[in-house]
GROMACS .gro file of C-alpha atoms in nm:
model
  174
    1MET     CA    1  14.027  10.850  12.518
    2GLN     CA    2  13.902  11.151  12.714
    3THR     CA    3  13.559  11.111  12.557
    4LEU     CA    4  13.539  10.755  12.686
    5LEU     CA    5  13.641  10.853  13.035
    6SER     CA    6  13.414  11.156  13.037
    7ASN     CA    7  13.125  10.935  12.934
    8ILE     CA    8  13.197  10.694  13.216
    9LEU     CA    9  13.248  10.970  13.471
   10GLN     CA   10  12.914  11.131  13.383
   11GLN     CA   11  12.738  10.810  13.487
   12TYR     CA   12  12.956  10.686  13.769
   13SER     CA   13  13.237  10.824  13.978
   14ILE     CA   14  13.545  10.605  13.970
   15ASP     CA   15  13.874  10.598  14.148
   16PRO     CA   16  14.161  10.761  13.955
   17ALA     CA   17  14.356  10.434  13.966
   18VAL     CA   18  14.062  10.259  13.796
   19ALA     CA   19  14.052  10.535  13.532
   20ILE     CA   20  14.419  10.463  13.452
   21LYS     CA   21  14.340  10.091  13.423
   22ILE     CA   22  14.051  10.168  13.186
   23GLU     CA   23  14.274  10.387  12.972
   24SER     CA   24  14.537  10.115  12.944
   25SER     CA   25  14.277   9.851  12.855
   26PHE     CA   26  14.144  10.025  12.543
   27GLN     CA   27  14.329  10.059  12.213
   28LYS     CA   28  14.252  10.325  11.954
   29THR     CA   29  14.142  10.203  11.612
   30THR     CA   30  14.014  10.381  11.304
   31LEU     CA   31  13.783  10.280  11.020
   32GLU     CA   32  13.741  10.444  10.686
   33LYS     CA   33  13.395  10.504  10.548
   34GLY     CA   34  13.266  10.177  10.398
   35ALA     CA   35  13.508   9.956  10.591
   36PHE     CA   36  13.378   9.665  10.797
   37LEU     CA   37  13.438   9.631  11.171
   38LEU     CA   38  13.284   9.282  11.164
   39ARG     CA   39  13.140   9.049  10.903
   40GLU     CA   40  12.892   8.767  10.941
   41GLY     CA   41  13.061   8.449  11.056
   42GLN     CA   42  13.347   8.622  11.241
   43VAL     CA   43  13.361   8.603  11.618
   44CYS     CA   44  13.343   8.952  11.768
   45ARG     CA   45  13.637   8.967  12.005
   46HIS     CA   46  13.611   9.333  12.100
   47MET     CA   47  13.365   9.586  12.238
   48TYR     CA   48  13.409   9.936  12.103
   49PHE     CA   49  13.345  10.286  12.222
   50LEU     CA   50  13.264  10.507  11.923
   51GLU     CA   51  13.435  10.842  11.969
   52THR     CA   52  13.356  10.987  11.626
   53GLY     CA   53  13.176  10.868  11.318
   54CYS     CA   54  12.876  10.650  11.247
   55LEU     CA   55  12.835  10.273  11.215
   56ARG     CA   56  12.550  10.050  11.119
   57GLY     CA   57  12.472   9.691  11.216
   58TYR     CA   58  12.287   9.489  10.956
   59TYR     CA   59  12.189   9.138  10.858
   60ASN     CA   60  12.209   8.990  10.512
   61ILE     CA   61  11.879   8.810  10.458
   62ASP     CA   62  11.844   8.634  10.121
   63GLY     CA   63  12.084   8.880   9.962
   64ARG     CA   64  11.905   9.184  10.112
   65GLU     CA   65  12.068   9.409  10.370
   66VAL     CA   66  11.840   9.469  10.669
   67THR     CA   67  11.968   9.744  10.896
   68GLN     CA   68  11.919   9.666  11.263
   69TRP     CA   69  12.089   9.962  11.433
   70PHE     CA   70  12.300  10.274  11.396
   71GLY     CA   71  12.576  10.373  11.631
   72PHE     CA   72  12.683  10.733  11.683
   73GLU     CA   73  12.938  10.919  11.894
   74ASN     CA   74  12.964  10.823  12.263
   75ASN     CA   75  12.797  10.486  12.213
   76PHE     CA   76  12.934  10.143  12.288
   77VAL     CA   77  12.900   9.917  11.984
   78SER     CA   78  12.958   9.551  11.928
   79SER     CA   79  12.790   9.237  11.811
   80PHE     CA   80  12.687   9.182  12.172
   81ARG     CA   81  12.576   8.822  12.129
   82SER     CA   82  12.895   8.723  11.952
   83PHE     CA   83  13.111   8.925  12.196
   84THR     CA   84  12.942   8.779  12.506
   85ALA     CA   85  12.899   8.419  12.394
   86GLY     CA   86  13.213   8.389  12.172
   87THR     CA   87  12.998   8.262  11.883
   88PRO     CA   88  13.016   8.363  11.517
   89SER     CA   89  12.830   8.686  11.442
   90VAL     CA   90  12.516   8.685  11.237
   91GLU     CA   91  12.551   9.056  11.160
   92TYR     CA   92  12.778   9.292  10.978
   93ILE     CA   93  12.907   9.616  11.131
   94GLN     CA   94  13.010   9.878  10.878
   95ALA     CA   95  13.136  10.234  10.898
   96LEU     CA   96  12.904  10.486  10.729
   97GLU     CA   97  13.155  10.763  10.804
   98ASP     CA   98  13.519  10.767  10.892
   99ALA     CA   99  13.528  10.652  11.252
  100VAL     CA  100  13.754  10.662  11.559
  101LEU     CA  101  13.687  10.382  11.809
  102TRP     CA  102  13.839  10.255  12.129
  103ALA     CA  103  13.853   9.879  12.147
  104ILE     CA  104  13.872   9.644  12.444
  105SER     CA  105  13.919   9.272  12.397
  106HIS     CA  106  13.692   9.023  12.562
  107ASN     CA  107  13.977   8.903  12.783
  108ASP     CA  108  14.075   9.259  12.892
  109PHE     CA  109  13.709   9.339  12.951
  110ALA     CA  110  13.663   9.033  13.175
  111ASN     CA  111  13.989   9.113  13.356
  112LEU     CA  112  13.880   9.471  13.412
  113LEU     CA  113  13.552   9.355  13.565
  114ASN     CA  114  13.723   9.092  13.780
  115THR     CA  115  13.989   9.317  13.917
  116HIS     CA  116  13.774   9.635  13.959
  117PRO     CA  117  13.424   9.531  14.073
  118PRO     CA  118  13.295   9.895  14.084
  119ILE     CA  119  13.315   9.901  13.704
  120GLU     CA  120  13.044   9.637  13.696
  121LYS     CA  121  12.789   9.907  13.784
  122PHE     CA  122  12.884  10.106  13.477
  123VAL     CA  123  12.871   9.795  13.260
  124ARG     CA  124  12.530   9.707  13.404
  125LEU     CA  125  12.406  10.058  13.315
  126MET     CA  126  12.550  10.021  12.966
  127TYR     CA  127  12.373   9.688  12.915
  128GLU     CA  128  12.049   9.831  13.056
  129HIS     CA  129  12.068  10.115  12.801
  130TYR     CA  130  12.127   9.860  12.523
  131TYR     CA  131  11.834   9.648  12.639
  132ILE     CA  132  11.598   9.948  12.658
  133LYS     CA  133  11.689  10.046  12.301
  134LEU     CA  134  11.633   9.688  12.188
  135GLU     CA  135  11.294   9.674  12.358
  136GLU     CA  136  11.192  10.008  12.205
  137ARG     CA  137  11.296   9.883  11.865
  138TYR     CA  138  11.092   9.563  11.914
  139SER     CA  139  10.783   9.752  12.037
  140ASN     CA  140  10.804  10.003  11.753
  141ALA     CA  141  10.833   9.729  11.492
  142HIS     CA  142  10.527   9.552  11.623
  143PHE     CA  143  10.295   9.833  11.731
  144LYS     CA  144  10.370  10.134  11.514
  145THR     CA  145  10.325  10.200  11.143
  146ALA     CA  146  10.628  10.280  10.927
  147SER     CA  147  10.526  10.646  10.919
  148GLU     CA  148  10.500  10.659  11.296
  149ARG     CA  149  10.844  10.498  11.322
  150TYR     CA  150  10.980  10.761  11.078
  151GLU     CA  151  10.827  11.046  11.283
  152ASP     CA  152  10.981  10.905  11.603
  153LEU     CA  153  11.317  10.877  11.433
  154ILE     CA  154  11.310  11.237  11.315
  155LEU     CA  155  11.195  11.360  11.653
  156ASN     CA  156  11.453  11.164  11.858
  157TYR     CA  157  11.747  11.164  11.612
  158PRO     CA  158  11.703  11.474  11.388
  159HIS     CA  159  12.064  11.452  11.268
  160ILE     CA  160  12.007  11.110  11.113
  161LEU     CA  161  11.883  11.243  10.777
  162GLN     CA  162  12.205  11.434  10.722
  163ARG     CA  163  12.429  11.134  10.814
  164ILE     CA  164  12.255  10.817  10.699
  165PRO     CA  165  12.164  10.730  10.340
  166LEU     CA  166  11.786  10.710  10.291
  167GLY     CA  167  11.806  10.344  10.177
  168HIS     CA  168  11.960  10.244  10.516
  169ILE     CA  169  11.693  10.446  10.699
  170ALA     CA  170  11.419  10.275  10.498
  171SER     CA  171  11.568   9.937  10.575
  172TYR     CA  172  11.590  10.028  10.944
  173LEU     CA  173  11.230  10.139  10.955
  174GLY     CA  174  11.104   9.832  10.771
   0.00000   0.00000   0.00000
């Protein structure tokens, strides 16, 4: 839990009482390598902070797995559309390594925001970060070659080759 609070405190100073409320709102959960956090068709009822491990989000398109994203330590992960809208997920989220996560339910998340408005700033920053990554992914897919995307990946995430199977990286790069 300290990693989650440290991550929040690096971006925004919060009242100690709010920190206690955040701590009590998240529940620790673990996943073994290969286990699924979410499957297509399930409604994502939690947002997760990934303390340790690695996850991937992927779609199953005509029986082919297409990797959309990887999540590493100190990232928030979820099927954001499913979590926000309460609709069935169109993606799978799977552990590529043993993982420790901190989960907050949609109801607890909404309650936290409603009772502690200063947290909204942190959440806005988190969503902005997610949107920027999504826009970069979109731009890269449309304006860069596969080899340019690979070079960017190695430059920005050099640890990825040691942690992610090459087939998932190839799928991610298109």
